[in-house]
Amino acid sequence: MLRWVVFIAIYCIMGFYSLQAIKTVSRFPWVYYSFMALGLLVLGNFIYQFTFGESDGSVLNRPKSYAFGFLIAMLTFEVITIIFLFSEDIFRTISAGLGRMFGSSTEFSLPARRRFLSMIAMGIAAIPFSALLYGMYRGKYNFQVLTYDLEFDDLPDGFHNYQITQISDIHSGSFDNRKKIEYAVDLINKQESDVILFTGDMVNNMALEMAPWKDLFSTLTARDGKFSILGNHDYGDYVRWDTPELKAENLEALKDMQKEMGFDLLLNESRYLRKGQDKLALVGVENWGRGGFKKAGDLKKAVSQIDKDDFKILMSHDPSHWEDVVIQDEYHYHLTLSGHTHGMQFGIEIPGWVKWSPVKWRYKYWAGIYEELGQYINVNRGFGFLGYPGRVGIWPEITVIRLKKKGIV
């Protein structure tokens, strides 16, 4: 209860401070009242959803997710506005103090300057505010196909120009537009890849979240099949279960559902993909994440049925596994496919110029292709979304990777 009181008090103080900027810029009372009403509506909806709203036991269901998204947009607008106004208040306070100290009669509180700063503050604050709303309306379904060509000296000849489509982090419990998902599934099939690899987090928490989408994802096709692994959300660790047995049943239901959709789920296992006499080892580990994340991944067990010299593709949900374990392993993993980070669903990307997201402070390898010690990893930005119900700058991704044998044209 105390946390709610403190949160509401801070929110109201920030809203009041931001209101001063609006009053400085506009003389129309309806503008002030509209801002106040919007702020109270966002706050009221957030409080309702997280106290009396319907709950399936998860941290964020769809209504909660949208309430959270609108709150983030509002707070972003207010924080940026406050930064400008607060810096102006500090400047005026210091200037006034210096004036009294040295007997200066200069007036530092100029209304024109205050109005100018308020306009600048609101103009800048409106950019992320609008972007966050856009991300909730359109950005979350702005699917992008990203294509990479990777060359290897020891790729078996039969796999030259072999094409992989990787998807990751479906998070089906967040979907709210079937036509957009139909479009994305069709886009995956249009790549006509040799194999489709899914690198974990099919659901947010519960297997039943995938039930409405099962028929749709069953239509995914590739010449050499579809393979999958589990991500941290697939284990049901972030939802309250009445008994451990129900949690275990949920995981088994998800495994069965993946099988019914045509996915070959690799649980610390391997498979061989073959082209004539040539073969490629596909390895899949359960989730292994740094810190408090589940560490069910067992790399040694996963490769127990393959040879050390095989050309290997590893599916591992969390890129911290690659950084902490895989690249230092005695086996050489030519290509690792991961997801997990979502690119934080927020950032700035201009190909060839800028790639930035706050998630880079948490994960060294957070989006795209990286190479270390002659080994590659692709960190997929994710197919779906979680928490904030949108994407800004970091769009949902379908990755297409073509394997190339060096020396073959």
PDB file of N, CA and C in Angstrom, residues 4 42-55 58-68:
ATOM      1  N   TRP A   4       2.214   2.143  -3.391  1.00  0.00           N
ATOM      2  CA  TRP A   4       1.234   2.816  -4.253  1.00  0.00           C
ATOM      3  C   TRP A   4       1.103   4.295  -3.889  1.00  0.00           C
ATOM      4  N   VAL A  42      -4.660   7.845 -17.470  1.00  0.00           N
ATOM      5  CA  VAL A  42      -3.555   6.882 -17.566  1.00  0.00           C
ATOM      6  C   VAL A  42      -3.238   6.301 -16.194  1.00  0.00           C
ATOM      7  N   LEU A  43      -3.177   7.162 -15.177  1.00  0.00           N
ATOM      8  CA  LEU A  43      -2.886   6.703 -13.824  1.00  0.00           C
ATOM      9  C   LEU A  43      -3.989   5.790 -13.309  1.00  0.00           C
ATOM     10  N   GLY A  44      -5.248   6.208 -13.503  1.00  0.00           N
ATOM     11  CA  GLY A  44      -6.377   5.414 -13.015  1.00  0.00           C
ATOM     12  C   GLY A  44      -6.431   4.040 -13.660  1.00  0.00           C
ATOM     13  N   ASN A  45      -6.196   3.989 -14.960  1.00  0.00           N
ATOM     14  CA  ASN A  45      -6.216   2.704 -15.662  1.00  0.00           C
ATOM     15  C   ASN A  45      -5.092   1.791 -15.171  1.00  0.00           C
ATOM     16  N   PHE A  46      -3.922   2.380 -14.950  1.00  0.00           N
ATOM     17  CA  PHE A  46      -2.782   1.601 -14.462  1.00  0.00           C
ATOM     18  C   PHE A  46      -3.088   1.016 -13.080  1.00  0.00           C
ATOM     19  N   ILE A  47      -3.610   1.848 -12.192  1.00  0.00           N
ATOM     20  CA  ILE A  47      -3.928   1.382 -10.837  1.00  0.00           C
ATOM     21  C   ILE A  47      -4.992   0.294 -10.882  1.00  0.00           C
ATOM     22  N   TYR A  48      -6.019   0.506 -11.694  1.00  0.00           N
ATOM     23  CA  TYR A  48      -7.099  -0.479 -11.790  1.00  0.00           C
ATOM     24  C   TYR A  48      -6.580  -1.825 -12.300  1.00  0.00           C
ATOM     25  N   GLN A  49      -5.816  -1.779 -13.400  1.00  0.00           N
ATOM     26  CA  GLN A  49      -5.353  -3.021 -14.011  1.00  0.00           C
ATOM     27  C   GLN A  49      -4.442  -3.815 -13.082  1.00  0.00           C
ATOM     28  N   PHE A  50      -3.658  -3.111 -12.277  1.00  0.00           N
ATOM     29  CA  PHE A  50      -2.705  -3.810 -11.415  1.00  0.00           C
ATOM     30  C   PHE A  50      -3.237  -4.063 -10.006  1.00  0.00           C
ATOM     31  N   THR A  51      -4.498  -3.731  -9.768  1.00  0.00           N
ATOM     32  CA  THR A  51      -5.100  -4.027  -8.465  1.00  0.00           C
ATOM     33  C   THR A  51      -6.384  -4.844  -8.613  1.00  0.00           C
ATOM     34  N   PHE A  52      -7.341  -4.294  -9.381  1.00  0.00           N
ATOM     35  CA  PHE A  52      -8.643  -4.959  -9.496  1.00  0.00           C
ATOM     36  C   PHE A  52      -8.871  -5.622 -10.855  1.00  0.00           C
ATOM     37  N   GLY A  53      -7.970  -5.388 -11.795  1.00  0.00           N
ATOM     38  CA  GLY A  53      -8.153  -5.936 -13.133  1.00  0.00           C
ATOM     39  C   GLY A  53      -8.072  -7.449 -13.152  1.00  0.00           C
ATOM     40  N   GLU A  54      -8.616  -8.045 -14.220  1.00  0.00           N
ATOM     41  CA  GLU A  54      -8.576  -9.494 -14.362  1.00  0.00           C
ATOM     42  C   GLU A  54      -7.126  -9.965 -14.431  1.00  0.00           C
ATOM     43  N   SER A  55      -6.901 -11.128 -13.855  1.00  0.00           N
ATOM     44  CA  SER A  55      -5.536 -11.674 -13.843  1.00  0.00           C
ATOM     45  C   SER A  55      -5.571 -13.166 -14.144  1.00  0.00           C
ATOM     46  N   SER A  58      -0.375 -14.127 -14.332  1.00  0.00           N
ATOM     47  CA  SER A  58       0.884 -13.650 -14.889  1.00  0.00           C
ATOM     48  C   SER A  58       1.134 -12.216 -14.468  1.00  0.00           C
ATOM     49  N   VAL A  59       2.364 -11.786 -14.659  1.00  0.00           N
ATOM     50  CA  VAL A  59       2.740 -10.420 -14.285  1.00  0.00           C
ATOM     51  C   VAL A  59       2.071  -9.409 -15.212  1.00  0.00           C
ATOM     52  N   LEU A  60       2.084  -9.672 -16.508  1.00  0.00           N
ATOM     53  CA  LEU A  60       1.516  -8.737 -17.477  1.00  0.00           C
ATOM     54  C   LEU A  60       0.642  -9.482 -18.483  1.00  0.00           C
ATOM     55  N   ASN A  61      -0.690  -9.381 -18.317  1.00  0.00           N
ATOM     56  CA  ASN A  61      -1.569  -9.829 -19.382  1.00  0.00           C
ATOM     57  C   ASN A  61      -1.786  -8.659 -20.324  1.00  0.00           C
ATOM     58  N   ARG A  62      -2.631  -8.816 -21.344  1.00  0.00           N
ATOM     59  CA  ARG A  62      -2.746  -7.761 -22.355  1.00  0.00           C
ATOM     60  C   ARG A  62      -3.229  -6.421 -21.790  1.00  0.00           C
ATOM     61  N   PRO A  63      -4.343  -6.371 -21.023  1.00  0.00           N
ATOM     62  CA  PRO A  63      -4.774  -5.076 -20.468  1.00  0.00           C
ATOM     63  C   PRO A  63      -3.706  -4.422 -19.589  1.00  0.00           C
ATOM     64  N   LYS A  64      -3.029  -5.236 -18.778  1.00  0.00           N
ATOM     65  CA  LYS A  64      -1.966  -4.695 -17.936  1.00  0.00           C
ATOM     66  C   LYS A  64      -0.824  -4.162 -18.795  1.00  0.00           C
ATOM     67  N   SER A  65      -0.524  -4.895 -19.854  1.00  0.00           N
ATOM     68  CA  SER A  65       0.572  -4.496 -20.732  1.00  0.00           C
ATOM     69  C   SER A  65       0.298  -3.132 -21.364  1.00  0.00           C
ATOM     70  N   TYR A  66      -0.939  -2.929 -21.830  1.00  0.00           N
ATOM     71  CA  TYR A  66      -1.270  -1.638 -22.433  1.00  0.00           C
ATOM     72  C   TYR A  66      -1.299  -0.526 -21.385  1.00  0.00           C
ATOM     73  N   ALA A  67      -1.791  -0.833 -20.198  1.00  0.00           N
ATOM     74  CA  ALA A  67      -1.768   0.163 -19.122  1.00  0.00           C
ATOM     75  C   ALA A  67      -0.339   0.578 -18.819  1.00  0.00           C
ATOM     76  N   PHE A  68       0.555  -0.395 -18.803  1.00  0.00           N
ATOM     77  CA  PHE A  68       1.974  -0.127 -18.584  1.00  0.00           C
ATOM     78  C   PHE A  68       2.554   0.702 -19.724  1.00  0.00           C
TER      79      PHE A  68
END
